Amino acid sequence: MNIDAHPRSRLIVALDFDSLAPALRFAEQIADLVGMFKIGCQLFTAEGPGILSKLSPLGPGIFLDLKFHDIPNTVASAVLTATGLPGVQLMNIHALGGRRMLEAAVKAVKASAPLDADRPQLLAVTVLTSMDGKAMREAGISGQPRARAVKLAEMAKRAGVDGVVASAQETKAIRKACGRDFLIVTPGVRPALNPGSAKGRSSKTDDDQARTATPSQAVRAGADFIVVGRPILAAGDPRAATQAILDELAAAE
Ligand code: C5P
């Protein structure tokens, strides 16, 4: 996996579609502008693992965003299977599954590549970017999202996980606590201006993300990768929307 000088390598586009045909049509339009495509539970559930052999030949790597959260043995088996799917560079589990589950997943991902070279990187989801303090309290999770996300990131790091998925609002604190080499992937990214959208602003589906940031705020806070879905998927001109994000990332470096 490469984070090279081109801002494209930092951009992960979420292919949140219900079936292969529109996902593929869309991915082909922007493949040369993105570093990775993210396949989440929506597309994976509809199409199964075969979707990866359709999308990985387009060039960008694959972030397999299935957020495993189960008993350690089950998660380890799922992680090991996922490492064998074509093009997977990033995959994830929920940090809330606990230390033993994280350690089992780390062991599985490492077992997939004896020399450790080119194996997929394993991320732990800290606190979903759709959750605010109230949503956390309703779920019986104490504290504010930032403090909770930092604690979960520290636990993931101790378990040997390569990085986390976290909102831009806690990125700085996680970077400080976990160091430069710990990967931070930031979803919930909302460009301030979106020239690809019909109205000139990213206006679609106001919006289940609670802890958002612009692409430049996310990268300045220390994110290695940003994940963008609806601001590109819903744009009238997805290439223009993607290019605008790349321009913003280039200016932020
Ligand atoms: O459309 P939007 O830009 O909000 O898409 C964000 C993507 O990132 C979605 O595919 C969602 O599943 C994913 N994601 C997230 N929060 C996390 C982890 C992943 O929003 N903590």
PDB file of N, CA, C and O in Angstrom, residues 31-81:
ATOM      1  N   ALA A  31     -11.970   6.223 -11.797  1.00  0.00           N
ATOM      2  CA  ALA A  31     -10.892   5.335 -11.308  1.00  0.00           C
ATOM      3  C   ALA A  31      -9.520   5.998 -11.342  1.00  0.00           C
ATOM      4  O   ALA A  31      -8.684   5.763 -10.469  1.00  0.00           O
ATOM      5  N   ASP A  32      -9.268   6.827 -12.353  1.00  0.00           N
ATOM      6  CA  ASP A  32      -7.932   7.437 -12.453  1.00  0.00           C
ATOM      7  C   ASP A  32      -7.740   8.569 -11.445  1.00  0.00           C
ATOM      8  O   ASP A  32      -6.637   9.107 -11.331  1.00  0.00           O
ATOM      9  N   LEU A  33      -8.792   8.933 -10.719  1.00  0.00           N
ATOM     10  CA  LEU A  33      -8.680  10.071  -9.788  1.00  0.00           C
ATOM     11  C   LEU A  33      -8.633   9.646  -8.324  1.00  0.00           C
ATOM     12  O   LEU A  33      -8.570  10.504  -7.444  1.00  0.00           O
ATOM     13  N   VAL A  34      -8.721   8.335  -8.054  1.00  0.00           N
ATOM     14  CA  VAL A  34      -8.826   7.930  -6.649  1.00  0.00           C
ATOM     15  C   VAL A  34      -7.760   6.901  -6.281  1.00  0.00           C
ATOM     16  O   VAL A  34      -7.270   6.169  -7.138  1.00  0.00           O
ATOM     17  N   GLY A  35      -7.435   6.851  -4.995  1.00  0.00           N
ATOM     18  CA  GLY A  35      -6.434   5.898  -4.514  1.00  0.00           C
ATOM     19  C   GLY A  35      -7.030   4.536  -4.212  1.00  0.00           C
ATOM     20  O   GLY A  35      -6.405   3.509  -4.465  1.00  0.00           O
ATOM     21  N   MET A  36      -8.238   4.544  -3.648  1.00  0.00           N
ATOM     22  CA  MET A  36      -8.910   3.275  -3.320  1.00  0.00           C
ATOM     23  C   MET A  36     -10.411   3.427  -3.478  1.00  0.00           C
ATOM     24  O   MET A  36     -10.951   4.533  -3.352  1.00  0.00           O
ATOM     25  N   PHE A  37     -11.059   2.298  -3.738  1.00  0.00           N
ATOM     26  CA  PHE A  37     -12.509   2.230  -3.638  1.00  0.00           C
ATOM     27  C   PHE A  37     -12.862   1.498  -2.356  1.00  0.00           C
ATOM     28  O   PHE A  37     -12.207   0.507  -2.005  1.00  0.00           O
ATOM     29  N   LYS A  38     -13.899   1.980  -1.689  1.00  0.00           N
ATOM     30  CA  LYS A  38     -14.351   1.312  -0.471  1.00  0.00           C
ATOM     31  C   LYS A  38     -15.610   0.502  -0.780  1.00  0.00           C
ATOM     32  O   LYS A  38     -16.583   1.029  -1.322  1.00  0.00           O
ATOM     33  N   ILE A  39     -15.531  -0.789  -0.469  1.00  0.00           N
ATOM     34  CA  ILE A  39     -16.705  -1.650  -0.615  1.00  0.00           C
ATOM     35  C   ILE A  39     -17.223  -1.929   0.785  1.00  0.00           C
ATOM     36  O   ILE A  39     -16.519  -2.515   1.616  1.00  0.00           O
ATOM     37  N   GLY A  40     -18.454  -1.491   1.056  1.00  0.00           N
ATOM     38  CA  GLY A  40     -19.030  -1.667   2.378  1.00  0.00           C
ATOM     39  C   GLY A  40     -20.099  -2.746   2.371  1.00  0.00           C
ATOM     40  O   GLY A  40     -20.306  -3.457   1.383  1.00  0.00           O
ATOM     41  N   CYS A  41     -20.828  -2.830   3.489  1.00  0.00           N
ATOM     42  CA  CYS A  41     -21.793  -3.927   3.649  1.00  0.00           C
ATOM     43  C   CYS A  41     -22.928  -3.840   2.632  1.00  0.00           C
ATOM     44  O   CYS A  41     -23.495  -4.870   2.255  1.00  0.00           O
ATOM     45  N   GLN A  42     -23.249  -2.647   2.143  1.00  0.00           N
ATOM     46  CA  GLN A  42     -24.362  -2.509   1.197  1.00  0.00           C
ATOM     47  C   GLN A  42     -24.077  -3.263  -0.106  1.00  0.00           C
ATOM     48  O   GLN A  42     -24.829  -4.148  -0.513  1.00  0.00           O
ATOM     49  N   LEU A  43     -22.969  -2.936  -0.742  1.00  0.00           N
ATOM     50  CA  LEU A  43     -22.616  -3.559  -2.022  1.00  0.00           C
ATOM     51  C   LEU A  43     -22.182  -5.012  -1.831  1.00  0.00           C
ATOM     52  O   LEU A  43     -22.528  -5.892  -2.619  1.00  0.00           O
ATOM     53  N   PHE A  44     -21.453  -5.281  -0.752  1.00  0.00           N
ATOM     54  CA  PHE A  44     -20.953  -6.635  -0.510  1.00  0.00           C
ATOM     55  C   PHE A  44     -22.117  -7.595  -0.261  1.00  0.00           C
ATOM     56  O   PHE A  44     -22.123  -8.726  -0.749  1.00  0.00           O
ATOM     57  N   THR A  45     -23.125  -7.130   0.471  1.00  0.00           N
ATOM     58  CA  THR A  45     -24.276  -7.991   0.752  1.00  0.00           C
ATOM     59  C   THR A  45     -25.058  -8.276  -0.525  1.00  0.00           C
ATOM     60  O   THR A  45     -25.568  -9.379  -0.736  1.00  0.00           O
ATOM     61  N   ALA A  46     -25.136  -7.279  -1.392  1.00  0.00           N
ATOM     62  CA  ALA A  46     -25.888  -7.464  -2.638  1.00  0.00           C
ATOM     63  C   ALA A  46     -25.155  -8.374  -3.619  1.00  0.00           C
ATOM     64  O   ALA A  46     -25.781  -9.173  -4.314  1.00  0.00           O
ATOM     65  N   GLU A  47     -23.854  -8.263  -3.680  1.00  0.00           N
ATOM     66  CA  GLU A  47     -23.125  -8.909  -4.781  1.00  0.00           C
ATOM     67  C   GLU A  47     -22.163 -10.006  -4.329  1.00  0.00           C
ATOM     68  O   GLU A  47     -21.684 -10.767  -5.164  1.00  0.00           O
ATOM     69  N   GLY A  48     -21.819 -10.032  -3.051  1.00  0.00           N
ATOM     70  CA  GLY A  48     -20.893 -11.070  -2.573  1.00  0.00           C
ATOM     71  C   GLY A  48     -19.454 -10.759  -2.939  1.00  0.00           C
ATOM     72  O   GLY A  48     -19.155  -9.765  -3.608  1.00  0.00           O
ATOM     73  N   PRO A  49     -18.536 -11.649  -2.520  1.00  0.00           N
ATOM     74  CA  PRO A  49     -17.107 -11.383  -2.707  1.00  0.00           C
ATOM     75  C   PRO A  49     -16.676 -11.276  -4.166  1.00  0.00           C
ATOM     76  O   PRO A  49     -15.642 -10.677  -4.462  1.00  0.00           O
ATOM     77  N   GLY A  50     -17.470 -11.825  -5.104  1.00  0.00           N
ATOM     78  CA  GLY A  50     -17.130 -11.738  -6.531  1.00  0.00           C
ATOM     79  C   GLY A  50     -16.992 -10.303  -7.013  1.00  0.00           C
ATOM     80  O   GLY A  50     -16.303 -10.032  -8.005  1.00  0.00           O
ATOM     81  N   ILE A  51     -17.616  -9.371  -6.291  1.00  0.00           N
ATOM     82  CA  ILE A  51     -17.549  -7.956  -6.681  1.00  0.00           C
ATOM     83  C   ILE A  51     -16.096  -7.466  -6.719  1.00  0.00           C
ATOM     84  O   ILE A  51     -15.744  -6.595  -7.514  1.00  0.00           O
ATOM     85  N   LEU A  52     -15.242  -8.053  -5.869  1.00  0.00           N
ATOM     86  CA  LEU A  52     -13.860  -7.551  -5.821  1.00  0.00           C
ATOM     87  C   LEU A  52     -13.104  -7.868  -7.098  1.00  0.00           C
ATOM     88  O   LEU A  52     -12.270  -7.074  -7.539  1.00  0.00           O
ATOM     89  N   SER A  53     -13.407  -9.013  -7.715  1.00  0.00           N
ATOM     90  CA  SER A  53     -12.680  -9.325  -8.952  1.00  0.00           C
ATOM     91  C   SER A  53     -13.180  -8.478 -10.113  1.00  0.00           C
ATOM     92  O   SER A  53     -12.522  -8.355 -11.139  1.00  0.00           O
ATOM     93  N   LYS A  54     -14.354  -7.841  -9.947  1.00  0.00           N
ATOM     94  CA  LYS A  54     -14.843  -6.925 -10.985  1.00  0.00           C
ATOM     95  C   LYS A  54     -14.239  -5.533 -10.805  1.00  0.00           C
ATOM     96  O   LYS A  54     -13.975  -4.820 -11.772  1.00  0.00           O
ATOM     97  N   LEU A  55     -14.046  -5.135  -9.555  1.00  0.00           N
ATOM     98  CA  LEU A  55     -13.608  -3.757  -9.295  1.00  0.00           C
ATOM     99  C   LEU A  55     -12.093  -3.614  -9.206  1.00  0.00           C
ATOM    100  O   LEU A  55     -11.546  -2.571  -9.593  1.00  0.00           O
ATOM    101  N   SER A  56     -11.395  -4.645  -8.712  1.00  0.00           N
ATOM    102  CA  SER A  56      -9.948  -4.446  -8.521  1.00  0.00           C
ATOM    103  C   SER A  56      -9.178  -4.247  -9.827  1.00  0.00           C
ATOM    104  O   SER A  56      -8.177  -3.527  -9.825  1.00  0.00           O
ATOM    105  N   PRO A  57      -9.626  -4.820 -10.984  1.00  0.00           N
ATOM    106  CA  PRO A  57      -8.870  -4.542 -12.218  1.00  0.00           C
ATOM    107  C   PRO A  57      -8.892  -3.075 -12.652  1.00  0.00           C
ATOM    108  O   PRO A  57      -8.088  -2.671 -13.490  1.00  0.00           O
ATOM    109  N   LEU A  58      -9.768  -2.270 -12.068  1.00  0.00           N
ATOM    110  CA  LEU A  58      -9.817  -0.849 -12.474  1.00  0.00           C
ATOM    111  C   LEU A  58      -8.572  -0.086 -12.033  1.00  0.00           C
ATOM    112  O   LEU A  58      -8.315   1.020 -12.508  1.00  0.00           O
ATOM    113  N   GLY A  59      -7.835  -0.628 -11.074  1.00  0.00           N
ATOM    114  CA  GLY A  59      -6.580   0.044 -10.680  1.00  0.00           C
ATOM    115  C   GLY A  59      -6.506   0.411  -9.216  1.00  0.00           C
ATOM    116  O   GLY A  59      -5.612  -0.057  -8.516  1.00  0.00           O
ATOM    117  N   PRO A  60      -7.443   1.227  -8.706  1.00  0.00           N
ATOM    118  CA  PRO A  60      -7.347   1.590  -7.299  1.00  0.00           C
ATOM    119  C   PRO A  60      -7.435   0.362  -6.389  1.00  0.00           C
ATOM    120  O   PRO A  60      -8.074  -0.630  -6.752  1.00  0.00           O
ATOM    121  N   GLY A  61      -6.787   0.444  -5.231  1.00  0.00           N
ATOM    122  CA  GLY A  61      -6.897  -0.638  -4.254  1.00  0.00           C
ATOM    123  C   GLY A  61      -8.305  -0.687  -3.670  1.00  0.00           C
ATOM    124  O   GLY A  61      -9.135   0.195  -3.920  1.00  0.00           O
ATOM    125  N   ILE A  62      -8.539  -1.721  -2.865  1.00  0.00           N
ATOM    126  CA  ILE A  62      -9.862  -1.897  -2.259  1.00  0.00           C
ATOM    127  C   ILE A  62      -9.748  -1.774  -0.733  1.00  0.00           C
ATOM    128  O   ILE A  62      -8.888  -2.412  -0.119  1.00  0.00           O
ATOM    129  N   PHE A  63     -10.623  -0.950  -0.159  1.00  0.00           N
ATOM    130  CA  PHE A  63     -10.835  -0.924   1.291  1.00  0.00           C
ATOM    131  C   PHE A  63     -12.103  -1.733   1.539  1.00  0.00           C
ATOM    132  O   PHE A  63     -13.198  -1.305   1.175  1.00  0.00           O
ATOM    133  N   LEU A  64     -11.928  -2.907   2.133  1.00  0.00           N
ATOM    134  CA  LEU A  64     -13.078  -3.769   2.420  1.00  0.00           C
ATOM    135  C   LEU A  64     -13.626  -3.382   3.795  1.00  0.00           C
ATOM    136  O   LEU A  64     -13.080  -3.735   4.831  1.00  0.00           O
ATOM    137  N   ASP A  65     -14.719  -2.619   3.763  1.00  0.00           N
ATOM    138  CA  ASP A  65     -15.260  -1.984   4.977  1.00  0.00           C
ATOM    139  C   ASP A  65     -16.443  -2.802   5.490  1.00  0.00           C
ATOM    140  O   ASP A  65     -17.598  -2.415   5.321  1.00  0.00           O
ATOM    141  N   LEU A  66     -16.127  -3.952   6.097  1.00  0.00           N
ATOM    142  CA  LEU A  66     -17.208  -4.822   6.586  1.00  0.00           C
ATOM    143  C   LEU A  66     -17.339  -4.754   8.107  1.00  0.00           C
ATOM    144  O   LEU A  66     -18.243  -5.356   8.677  1.00  0.00           O
ATOM    145  N   LYS A  67     -16.458  -4.032   8.755  1.00  0.00           N
ATOM    146  CA  LYS A  67     -16.579  -3.738  10.201  1.00  0.00           C
ATOM    147  C   LYS A  67     -16.956  -4.970  11.009  1.00  0.00           C
ATOM    148  O   LYS A  67     -17.967  -4.994  11.711  1.00  0.00           O
ATOM    149  N   PHE A  68     -16.106  -6.001  10.942  1.00  0.00           N
ATOM    150  CA  PHE A  68     -16.422  -7.228  11.684  1.00  0.00           C
ATOM    151  C   PHE A  68     -16.489  -6.957  13.189  1.00  0.00           C
ATOM    152  O   PHE A  68     -15.662  -6.233  13.751  1.00  0.00           O
ATOM    153  N   HIS A  69     -17.464  -7.578  13.839  1.00  0.00           N
ATOM    154  CA  HIS A  69     -17.657  -7.431  15.289  1.00  0.00           C
ATOM    155  C   HIS A  69     -18.351  -8.700  15.769  1.00  0.00           C
ATOM    156  O   HIS A  69     -19.569  -8.846  15.644  1.00  0.00           O
ATOM    157  N   ASP A  70     -17.552  -9.646  16.288  1.00  0.00           N
ATOM    158  CA  ASP A  70     -18.110 -10.940  16.691  1.00  0.00           C
ATOM    159  C   ASP A  70     -17.120 -11.554  17.676  1.00  0.00           C
ATOM    160  O   ASP A  70     -16.176 -10.883  18.101  1.00  0.00           O
ATOM    161  N   ILE A  71     -17.302 -12.819  18.020  1.00  0.00           N
ATOM    162  CA  ILE A  71     -16.343 -13.446  18.941  1.00  0.00           C
ATOM    163  C   ILE A  71     -14.993 -13.605  18.221  1.00  0.00           C
ATOM    164  O   ILE A  71     -14.945 -13.654  16.988  1.00  0.00           O
ATOM    165  N   PRO A  72     -13.893 -13.643  18.992  1.00  0.00           N
ATOM    166  CA  PRO A  72     -12.562 -13.631  18.373  1.00  0.00           C
ATOM    167  C   PRO A  72     -12.361 -14.683  17.289  1.00  0.00           C
ATOM    168  O   PRO A  72     -11.844 -14.392  16.201  1.00  0.00           O
ATOM    169  N   ASN A  73     -12.800 -15.909  17.539  1.00  0.00           N
ATOM    170  CA  ASN A  73     -12.551 -16.987  16.579  1.00  0.00           C
ATOM    171  C   ASN A  73     -13.255 -16.727  15.243  1.00  0.00           C
ATOM    172  O   ASN A  73     -12.686 -16.920  14.161  1.00  0.00           O
ATOM    173  N   THR A  74     -14.472 -16.235  15.315  1.00  0.00           N
ATOM    174  CA  THR A  74     -15.253 -15.973  14.099  1.00  0.00           C
ATOM    175  C   THR A  74     -14.644 -14.818  13.315  1.00  0.00           C
ATOM    176  O   THR A  74     -14.513 -14.867  12.090  1.00  0.00           O
ATOM    177  N   VAL A  75     -14.263 -13.763  14.035  1.00  0.00           N
ATOM    178  CA  VAL A  75     -13.659 -12.605  13.363  1.00  0.00           C
ATOM    179  C   VAL A  75     -12.331 -13.003  12.718  1.00  0.00           C
ATOM    180  O   VAL A  75     -12.039 -12.627  11.576  1.00  0.00           O
ATOM    181  N   ALA A  76     -11.535 -13.801  13.421  1.00  0.00           N
ATOM    182  CA  ALA A  76     -10.239 -14.211  12.859  1.00  0.00           C
ATOM    183  C   ALA A  76     -10.445 -14.974  11.549  1.00  0.00           C
ATOM    184  O   ALA A  76      -9.743 -14.736  10.560  1.00  0.00           O
ATOM    185  N   SER A  77     -11.434 -15.863  11.510  1.00  0.00           N
ATOM    186  CA  SER A  77     -11.690 -16.624  10.277  1.00  0.00           C
ATOM    187  C   SER A  77     -12.135 -15.696   9.151  1.00  0.00           C
ATOM    188  O   SER A  77     -11.701 -15.833   8.001  1.00  0.00           O
ATOM    189  N   ALA A  78     -13.012 -14.756   9.476  1.00  0.00           N
ATOM    190  CA  ALA A  78     -13.502 -13.829   8.446  1.00  0.00           C
ATOM    191  C   ALA A  78     -12.362 -12.957   7.921  1.00  0.00           C
ATOM    192  O   ALA A  78     -12.255 -12.712   6.712  1.00  0.00           O
ATOM    193  N   VAL A  79     -11.502 -12.499   8.829  1.00  0.00           N
ATOM    194  CA  VAL A  79     -10.361 -11.661   8.415  1.00  0.00           C
ATOM    195  C   VAL A  79      -9.431 -12.451   7.507  1.00  0.00           C
ATOM    196  O   VAL A  79      -8.994 -11.960   6.458  1.00  0.00           O
ATOM    197  N   LEU A  80      -9.166 -13.692   7.881  1.00  0.00           N
ATOM    198  CA  LEU A  80      -8.258 -14.509   7.060  1.00  0.00           C
ATOM    199  C   LEU A  80      -8.845 -14.699   5.659  1.00  0.00           C
ATOM    200  O   LEU A  80      -8.133 -14.580   4.653  1.00  0.00           O
ATOM    201  N   THR A  81     -10.132 -14.965   5.570  1.00  0.00           N
ATOM    202  CA  THR A  81     -10.770 -15.117   4.255  1.00  0.00           C
ATOM    203  C   THR A  81     -10.671 -13.821   3.462  1.00  0.00           C
ATOM    204  O   THR A  81     -10.360 -13.816   2.267  1.00  0.00           O
TER     205      THR A  81
END
